[in-house]
Coordinates of C-alpha atoms and ligand atoms in Angstrom, one line a residue:
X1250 CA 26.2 0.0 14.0
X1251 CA 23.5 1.4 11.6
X1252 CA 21.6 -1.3 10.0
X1253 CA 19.0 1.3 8.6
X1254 CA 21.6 1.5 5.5
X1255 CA 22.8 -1.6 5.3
X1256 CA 21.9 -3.4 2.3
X1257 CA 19.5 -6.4 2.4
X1258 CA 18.2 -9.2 0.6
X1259 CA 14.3 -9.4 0.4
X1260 CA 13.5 -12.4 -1.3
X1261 CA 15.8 -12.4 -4.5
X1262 CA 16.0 -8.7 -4.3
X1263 CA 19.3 -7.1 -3.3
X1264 CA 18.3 -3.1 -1.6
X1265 CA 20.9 -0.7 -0.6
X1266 CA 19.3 -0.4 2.4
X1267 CA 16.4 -1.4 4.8
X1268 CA 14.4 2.0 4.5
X1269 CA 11.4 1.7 2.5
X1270 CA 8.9 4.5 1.0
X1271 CA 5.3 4.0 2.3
X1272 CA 2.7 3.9 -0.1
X1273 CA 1.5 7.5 -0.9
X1274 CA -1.3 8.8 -2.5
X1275 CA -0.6 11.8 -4.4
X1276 CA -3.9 12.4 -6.3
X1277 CA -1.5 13.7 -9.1
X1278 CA -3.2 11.4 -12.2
X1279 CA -5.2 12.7 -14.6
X1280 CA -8.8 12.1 -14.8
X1281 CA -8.5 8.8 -16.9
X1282 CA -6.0 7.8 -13.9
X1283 CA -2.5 8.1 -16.1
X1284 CA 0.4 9.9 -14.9
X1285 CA 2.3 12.5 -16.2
X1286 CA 5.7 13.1 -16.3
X1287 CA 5.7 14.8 -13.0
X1288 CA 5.2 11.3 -11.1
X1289 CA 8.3 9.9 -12.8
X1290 CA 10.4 12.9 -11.5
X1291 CA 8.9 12.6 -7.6
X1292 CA 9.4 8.6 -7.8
X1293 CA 13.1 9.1 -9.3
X1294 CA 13.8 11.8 -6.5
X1295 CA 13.1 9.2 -4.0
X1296 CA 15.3 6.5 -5.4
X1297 CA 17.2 6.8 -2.9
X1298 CA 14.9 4.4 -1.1
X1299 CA 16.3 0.8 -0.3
X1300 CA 12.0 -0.3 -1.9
X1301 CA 9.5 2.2 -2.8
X1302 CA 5.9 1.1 -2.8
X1303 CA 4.0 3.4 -5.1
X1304 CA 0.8 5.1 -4.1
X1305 CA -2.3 2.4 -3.7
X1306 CA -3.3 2.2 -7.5
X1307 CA -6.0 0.8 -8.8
X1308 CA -6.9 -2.6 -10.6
X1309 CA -10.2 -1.4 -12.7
X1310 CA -12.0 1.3 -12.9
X1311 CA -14.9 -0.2 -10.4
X1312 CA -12.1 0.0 -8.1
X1313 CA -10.9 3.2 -8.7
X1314 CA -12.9 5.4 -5.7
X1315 CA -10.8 8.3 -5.7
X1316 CA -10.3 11.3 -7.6
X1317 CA -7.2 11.3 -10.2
X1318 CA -5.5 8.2 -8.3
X1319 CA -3.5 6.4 -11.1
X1320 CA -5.3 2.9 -12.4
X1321 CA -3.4 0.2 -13.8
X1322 CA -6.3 -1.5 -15.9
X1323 CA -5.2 -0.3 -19.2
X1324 CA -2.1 0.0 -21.7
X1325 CA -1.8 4.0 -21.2
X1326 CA -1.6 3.7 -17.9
X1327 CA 0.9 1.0 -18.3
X1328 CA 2.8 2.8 -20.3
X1329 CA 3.2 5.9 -17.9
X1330 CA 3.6 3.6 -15.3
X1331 CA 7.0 2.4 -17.6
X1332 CA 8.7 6.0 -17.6
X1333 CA 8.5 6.0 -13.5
X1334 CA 9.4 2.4 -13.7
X1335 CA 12.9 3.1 -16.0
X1336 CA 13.5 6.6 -13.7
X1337 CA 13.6 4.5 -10.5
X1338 CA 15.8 1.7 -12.2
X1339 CA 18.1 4.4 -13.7
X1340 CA 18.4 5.9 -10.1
X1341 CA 19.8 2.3 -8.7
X1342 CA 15.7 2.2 -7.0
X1343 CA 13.3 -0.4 -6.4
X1344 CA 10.1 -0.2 -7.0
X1345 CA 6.9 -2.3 -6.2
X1346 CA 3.3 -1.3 -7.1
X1347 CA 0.6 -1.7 -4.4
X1348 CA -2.5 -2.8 -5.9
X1349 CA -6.3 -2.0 -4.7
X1350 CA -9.6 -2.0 -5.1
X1351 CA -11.3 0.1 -3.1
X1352 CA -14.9 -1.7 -2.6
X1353 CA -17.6 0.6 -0.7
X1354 CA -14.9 3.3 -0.7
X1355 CA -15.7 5.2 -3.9
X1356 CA -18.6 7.0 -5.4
X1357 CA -21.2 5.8 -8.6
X1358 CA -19.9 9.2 -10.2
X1359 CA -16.4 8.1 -10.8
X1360 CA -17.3 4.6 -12.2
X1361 CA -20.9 4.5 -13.4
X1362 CA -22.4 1.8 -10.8
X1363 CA -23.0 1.1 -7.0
X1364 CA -19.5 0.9 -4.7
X1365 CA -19.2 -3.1 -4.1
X1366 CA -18.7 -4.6 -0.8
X1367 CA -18.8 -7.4 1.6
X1368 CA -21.2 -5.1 3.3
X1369 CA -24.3 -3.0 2.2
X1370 CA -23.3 -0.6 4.8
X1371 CA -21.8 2.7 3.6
X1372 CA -18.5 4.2 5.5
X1373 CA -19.2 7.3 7.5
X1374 CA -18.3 10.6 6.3
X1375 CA -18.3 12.3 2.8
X1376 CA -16.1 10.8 -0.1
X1377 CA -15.4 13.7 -3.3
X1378 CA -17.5 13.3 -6.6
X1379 CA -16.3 13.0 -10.2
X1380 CA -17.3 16.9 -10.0
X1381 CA -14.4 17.2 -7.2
X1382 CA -18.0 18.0 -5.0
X1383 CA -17.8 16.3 -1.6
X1384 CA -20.9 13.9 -1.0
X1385 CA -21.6 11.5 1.7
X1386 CA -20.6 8.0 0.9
X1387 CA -23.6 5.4 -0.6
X1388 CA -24.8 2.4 0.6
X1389 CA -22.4 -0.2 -1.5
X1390 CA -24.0 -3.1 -2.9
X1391 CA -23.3 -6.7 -1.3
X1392 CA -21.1 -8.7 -4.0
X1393 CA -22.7 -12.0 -5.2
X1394 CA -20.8 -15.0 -4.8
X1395 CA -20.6 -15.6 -8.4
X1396 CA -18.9 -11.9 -8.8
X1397 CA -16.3 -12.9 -6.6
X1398 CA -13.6 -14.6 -9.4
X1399 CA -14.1 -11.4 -11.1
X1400 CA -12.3 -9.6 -8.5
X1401 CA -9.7 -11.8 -8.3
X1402 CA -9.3 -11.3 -12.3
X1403 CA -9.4 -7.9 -11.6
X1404 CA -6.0 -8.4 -9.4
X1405 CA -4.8 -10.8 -11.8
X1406 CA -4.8 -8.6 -14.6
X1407 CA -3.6 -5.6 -12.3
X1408 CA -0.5 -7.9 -11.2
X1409 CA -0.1 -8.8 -15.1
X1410 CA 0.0 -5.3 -16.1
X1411 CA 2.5 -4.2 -13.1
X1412 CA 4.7 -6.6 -14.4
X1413 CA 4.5 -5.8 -18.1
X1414 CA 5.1 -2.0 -16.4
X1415 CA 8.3 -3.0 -15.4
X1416 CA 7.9 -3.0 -11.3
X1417 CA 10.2 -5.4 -9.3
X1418 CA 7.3 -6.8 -7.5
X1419 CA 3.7 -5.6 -6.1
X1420 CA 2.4 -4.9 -2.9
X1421 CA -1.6 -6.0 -2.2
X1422 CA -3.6 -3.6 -0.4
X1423 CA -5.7 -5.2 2.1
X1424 CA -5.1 -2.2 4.7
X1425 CA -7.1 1.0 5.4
X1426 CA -10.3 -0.3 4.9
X1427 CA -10.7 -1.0 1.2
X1428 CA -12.2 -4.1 -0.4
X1429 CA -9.7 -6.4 1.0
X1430 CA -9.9 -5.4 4.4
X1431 CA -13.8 -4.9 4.1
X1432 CA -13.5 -8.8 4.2
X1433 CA -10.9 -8.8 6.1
X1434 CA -12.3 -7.3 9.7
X1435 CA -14.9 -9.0 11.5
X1436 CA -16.9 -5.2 12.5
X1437 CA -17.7 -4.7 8.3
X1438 CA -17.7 -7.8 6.7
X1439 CA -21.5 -8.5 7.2
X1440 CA -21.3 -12.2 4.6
X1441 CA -22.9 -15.2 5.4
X1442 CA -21.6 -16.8 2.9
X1443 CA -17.8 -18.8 2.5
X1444 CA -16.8 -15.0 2.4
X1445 CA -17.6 -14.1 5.8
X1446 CA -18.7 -15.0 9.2
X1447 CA -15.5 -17.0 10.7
X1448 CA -11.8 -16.3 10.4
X1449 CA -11.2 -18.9 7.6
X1450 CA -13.6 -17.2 5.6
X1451 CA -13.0 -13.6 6.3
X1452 CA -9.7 -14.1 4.9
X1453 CA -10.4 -16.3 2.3
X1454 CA -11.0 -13.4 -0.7
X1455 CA -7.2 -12.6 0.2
X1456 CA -5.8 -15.9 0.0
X1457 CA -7.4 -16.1 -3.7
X1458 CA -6.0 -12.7 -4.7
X1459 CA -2.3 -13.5 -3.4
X1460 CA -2.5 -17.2 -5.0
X1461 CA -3.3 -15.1 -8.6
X1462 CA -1.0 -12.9 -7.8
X1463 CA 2.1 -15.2 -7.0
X1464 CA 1.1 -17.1 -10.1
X1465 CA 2.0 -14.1 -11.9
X1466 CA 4.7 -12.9 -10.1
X1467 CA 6.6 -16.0 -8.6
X1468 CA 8.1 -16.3 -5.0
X1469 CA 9.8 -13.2 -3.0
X1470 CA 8.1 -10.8 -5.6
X1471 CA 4.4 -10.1 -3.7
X1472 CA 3.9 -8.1 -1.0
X1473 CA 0.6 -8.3 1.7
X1474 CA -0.3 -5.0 3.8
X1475 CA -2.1 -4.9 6.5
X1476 CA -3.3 -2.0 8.9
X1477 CA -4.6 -4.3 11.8
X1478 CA -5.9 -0.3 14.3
X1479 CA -6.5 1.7 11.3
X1480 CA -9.8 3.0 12.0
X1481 CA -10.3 5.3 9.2
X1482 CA -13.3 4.8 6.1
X1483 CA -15.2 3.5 9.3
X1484 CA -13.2 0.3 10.2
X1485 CA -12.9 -2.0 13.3
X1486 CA -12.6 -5.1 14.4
X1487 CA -13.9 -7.3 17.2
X1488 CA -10.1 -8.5 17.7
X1489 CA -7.7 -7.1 15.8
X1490 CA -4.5 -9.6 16.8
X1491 CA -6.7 -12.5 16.9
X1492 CA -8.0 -11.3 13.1
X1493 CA -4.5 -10.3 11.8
X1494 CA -2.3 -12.7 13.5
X1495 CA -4.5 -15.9 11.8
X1496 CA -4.3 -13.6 8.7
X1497 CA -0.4 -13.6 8.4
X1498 CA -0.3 -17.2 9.1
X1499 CA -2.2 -18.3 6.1
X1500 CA 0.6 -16.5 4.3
X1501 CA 2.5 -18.8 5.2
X1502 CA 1.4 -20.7 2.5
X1503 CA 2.2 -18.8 -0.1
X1504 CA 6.1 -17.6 -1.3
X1505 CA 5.5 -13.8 -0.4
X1506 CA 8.3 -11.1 -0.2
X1507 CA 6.5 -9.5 2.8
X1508 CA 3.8 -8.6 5.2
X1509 CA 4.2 -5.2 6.0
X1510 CA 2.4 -3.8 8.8
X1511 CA 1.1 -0.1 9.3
X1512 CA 0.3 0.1 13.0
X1513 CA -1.3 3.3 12.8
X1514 CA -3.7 3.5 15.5
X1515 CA -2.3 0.6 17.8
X1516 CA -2.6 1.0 21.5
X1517 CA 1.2 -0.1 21.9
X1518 CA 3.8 0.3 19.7
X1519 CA 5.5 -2.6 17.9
X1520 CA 2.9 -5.3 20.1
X1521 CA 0.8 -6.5 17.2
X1522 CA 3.9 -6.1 14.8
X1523 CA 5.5 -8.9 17.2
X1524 CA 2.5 -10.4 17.4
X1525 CA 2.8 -11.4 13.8
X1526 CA 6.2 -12.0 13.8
X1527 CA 5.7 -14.8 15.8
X1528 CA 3.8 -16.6 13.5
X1529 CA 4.9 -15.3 10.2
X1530 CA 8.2 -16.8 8.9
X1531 CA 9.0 -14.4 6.3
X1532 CA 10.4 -11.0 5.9
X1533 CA 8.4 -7.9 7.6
X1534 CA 7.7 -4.5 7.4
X1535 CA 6.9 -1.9 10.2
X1536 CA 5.3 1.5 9.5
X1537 CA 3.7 4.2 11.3
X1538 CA 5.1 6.8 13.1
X1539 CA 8.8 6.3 13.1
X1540 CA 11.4 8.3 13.4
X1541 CA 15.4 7.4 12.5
X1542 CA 16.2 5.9 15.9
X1543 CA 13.1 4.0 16.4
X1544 CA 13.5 2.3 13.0
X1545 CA 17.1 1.5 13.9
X1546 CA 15.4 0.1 17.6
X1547 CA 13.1 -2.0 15.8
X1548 CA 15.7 -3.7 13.6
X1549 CA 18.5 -4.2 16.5
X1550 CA 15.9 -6.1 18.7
X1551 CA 14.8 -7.9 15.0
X1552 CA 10.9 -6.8 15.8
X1553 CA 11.2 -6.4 11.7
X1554 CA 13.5 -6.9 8.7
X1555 CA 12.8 -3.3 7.1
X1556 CA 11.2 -0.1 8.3
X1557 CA 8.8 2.2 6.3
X1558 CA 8.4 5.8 6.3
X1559 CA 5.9 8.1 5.1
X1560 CA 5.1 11.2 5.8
X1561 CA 9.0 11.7 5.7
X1562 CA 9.1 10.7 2.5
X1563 CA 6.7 13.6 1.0
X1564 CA 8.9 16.3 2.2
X1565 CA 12.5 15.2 2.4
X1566 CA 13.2 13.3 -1.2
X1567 CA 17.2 12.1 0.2
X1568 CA 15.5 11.1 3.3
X1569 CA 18.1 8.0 3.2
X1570 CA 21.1 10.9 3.0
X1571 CA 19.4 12.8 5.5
X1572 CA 19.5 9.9 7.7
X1573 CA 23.0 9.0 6.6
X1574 CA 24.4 12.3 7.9
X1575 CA 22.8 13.4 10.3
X1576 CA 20.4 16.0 8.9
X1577 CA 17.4 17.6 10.4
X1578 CA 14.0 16.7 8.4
X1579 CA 11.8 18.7 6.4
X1580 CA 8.0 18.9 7.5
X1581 CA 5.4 18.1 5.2
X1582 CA 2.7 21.1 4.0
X1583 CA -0.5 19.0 4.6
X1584 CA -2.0 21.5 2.1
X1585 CA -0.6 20.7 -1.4
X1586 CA -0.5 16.3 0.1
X1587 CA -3.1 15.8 -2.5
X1588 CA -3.4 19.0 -4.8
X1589 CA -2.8 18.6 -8.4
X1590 CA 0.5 20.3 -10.3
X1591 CA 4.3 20.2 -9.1
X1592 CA 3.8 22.2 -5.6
X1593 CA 4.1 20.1 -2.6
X1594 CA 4.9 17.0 -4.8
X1595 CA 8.1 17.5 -6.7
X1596 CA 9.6 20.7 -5.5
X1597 CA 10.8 19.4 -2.0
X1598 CA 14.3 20.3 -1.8
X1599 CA 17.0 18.0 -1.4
X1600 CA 19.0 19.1 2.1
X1601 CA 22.3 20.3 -0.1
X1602 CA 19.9 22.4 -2.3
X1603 CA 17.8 24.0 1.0
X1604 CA 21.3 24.1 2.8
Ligands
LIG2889 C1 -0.8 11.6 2.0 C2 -0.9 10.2 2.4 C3 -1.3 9.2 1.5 C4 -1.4 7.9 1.8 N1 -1.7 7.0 0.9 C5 -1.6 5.6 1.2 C6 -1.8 4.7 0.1 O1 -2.0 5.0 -1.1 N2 -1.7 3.4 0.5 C7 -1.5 3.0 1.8 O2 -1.4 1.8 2.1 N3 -1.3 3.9 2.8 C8 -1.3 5.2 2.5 N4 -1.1 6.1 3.5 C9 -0.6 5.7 4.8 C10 1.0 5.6 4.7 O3 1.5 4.6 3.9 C11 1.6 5.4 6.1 O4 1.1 4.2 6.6 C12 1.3 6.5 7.1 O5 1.6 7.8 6.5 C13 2.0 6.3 8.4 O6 3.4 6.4 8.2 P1 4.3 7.7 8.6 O7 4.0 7.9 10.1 O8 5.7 7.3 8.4 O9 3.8 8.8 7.8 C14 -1.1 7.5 3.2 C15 -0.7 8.4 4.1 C16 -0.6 9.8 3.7 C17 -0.2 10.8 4.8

């Protein structure tokens, strides 16, 4: 039995199957963070997905920390969003946009002022400029409580525009260490204030953002990640089940599609994904690592309702098919993952074509 490709029903969504397409970024926008028509054709080649979640985009340009990653702030960038939007529906695809801000990750050059934070502590390592030079990260600037509703806007609106972009749904980013899960994780969030300090109020930015965005979206059409190990743009946490399984049950509250879960880093595989489960009464999402078999594992013992593949993804665009019959998998050319043009993005064979 091979409940990878069965179809399933997340939320009031029908999917061919359970696979889904991790979030990717491509770094294939233009400057002013629109996408050409070279994002619609990579999107529509992976149709095939049973849910794609785009690449993290971003919900204003003070969240926009990366080079050429697409934004969603404004009507051009709606509108490209639209022709990948149509592709994938054409295709018989889903498609949900995940939405973030990426607080101290970032760099004045790119958006004119300090990073923002929950902490005036910068991330190790160097982040690339507006000049494409690399520089070491800055010192982000605490956000005032009074600045707070303005991030939440700043989802609103990004949630607004997704769905005037014609997505199915949208996936909020707290993972990886951007502004969500700056608050989020008790080793970075340095707030004395009702945004930091305990649990409650670690998580509390979140719940605000997810309450907008289900007031835009309505139930079964928001997704939450979360990247509980994830140790990368300088990350951690004092207790990462105690922080994430308290986390998915204040989602409870709300009527989300998902809480998918990257467990890239975990000490043991699947543990903080049953963790969750435990406590979380709707659908999930497991990522990280996978491979066909332990995906079809993970759904046969019901550790999660739908399994999420990335790197995969990049280099084998009928990675469903693939799966389907039995075909060997492509590997990825880590040089070209974030390079701008059509090489390493778009001209990934399909198995027929390489065969
Ligand atoms: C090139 C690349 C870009 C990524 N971009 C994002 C992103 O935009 N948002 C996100 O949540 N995760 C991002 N990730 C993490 C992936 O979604 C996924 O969690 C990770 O690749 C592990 O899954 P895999 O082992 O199936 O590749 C990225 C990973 C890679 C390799």
């Amino acid at each position: 039995m091979n409940k990878l490709l069965q179809s399933y029903r997340l939320g009031d969504i029908e999917l061919a199957n359970r696979i889904v397409m991790a979030p990717l970024t491509r770094s294939r926008a233009n400057a002013q963070g629109v996408h050409s028509e070279l994002a619609m054709i990579y999107y529509r080649q992976r149709a095939g997905a049973g849910l794609i979640i785009t690449e993290a985009t971003a919900i204003s340009k003070q969240g926009s920390g990366y080079v050429n990653i697409p934004g969603i702030w404004n009507e051009a960038q709606v509108k490209a969003w639209q022709d990948v939007t149509h592709a994938v529906h054409d295709a018989g695809g889903k498609i949900f946009m995940q939405l973030f801000h990426t607080g101290r990750v970032g760099h004045s050059s790119l958006y004119g002022e300090q990073p923002v934070s929950s902490t005036t502590t910068a991330p190790p390592g160097k982040v690339m400029a507006a000049d494409f030079s690399m520089q070491p990260y800055e010192a982000p600037r605490m956000l005032g409580a009074e600045e707070i509703p303005g991030i939440v806007a700043q989802f609103k609106n990004g949630a607004e525009n997704a769905k005037k972009a014609g997505f199915d749904g949208i996936e909020i980013h707290a993972a990886n260490g951007y502004i969500l899960d700056q608050f989020l994780r008790g080793g970075v969030n340095e707030r004395m204030d009702d945004y930091g300090g305990s649990l409650g109020n670690r998580v509390r930015l979140l719940k605000e953002v997810v309450e907008a965005a289900v007031e835009v979206w309505g139930p079964g059409r928001v997704g939450v990640r979360f990247s509980p190990y994830n140790g990368s743009n300088g990350m951690s946490d004092p207790d990462p089940v105690e922080t994430f399984t308290y986390a998915a049950k204040e989602m409870n509250e709300f009527p989300l599609a998902y809480i998918h879960i990257t467990e890239m880093g975990a000490p043991e595989p699947a543990k903080i994904t049953r963790a969750i489960r435990k406590v979380y009464k709707g659908a999930i999402i497991i990522n990280g690592g996978l491979d066909k078999e332990r995906g079809e594992e993970l759904l046969e013992d019901n550790t999660a309702d739908f399994v999420c593949y990335g790197m995969p993804f990049i280099s084998n665009p009928d990675l469903v098919e693939r799966f389907r019959s039995d075909l060997p998998l492509a590997a990825a050319d880590k040089a070209t993952l974030y390079t701008p043009g059509p090489v390493g993005y778009t001209d990934y064979p399909v198995a027929k074509e390489a065969a």
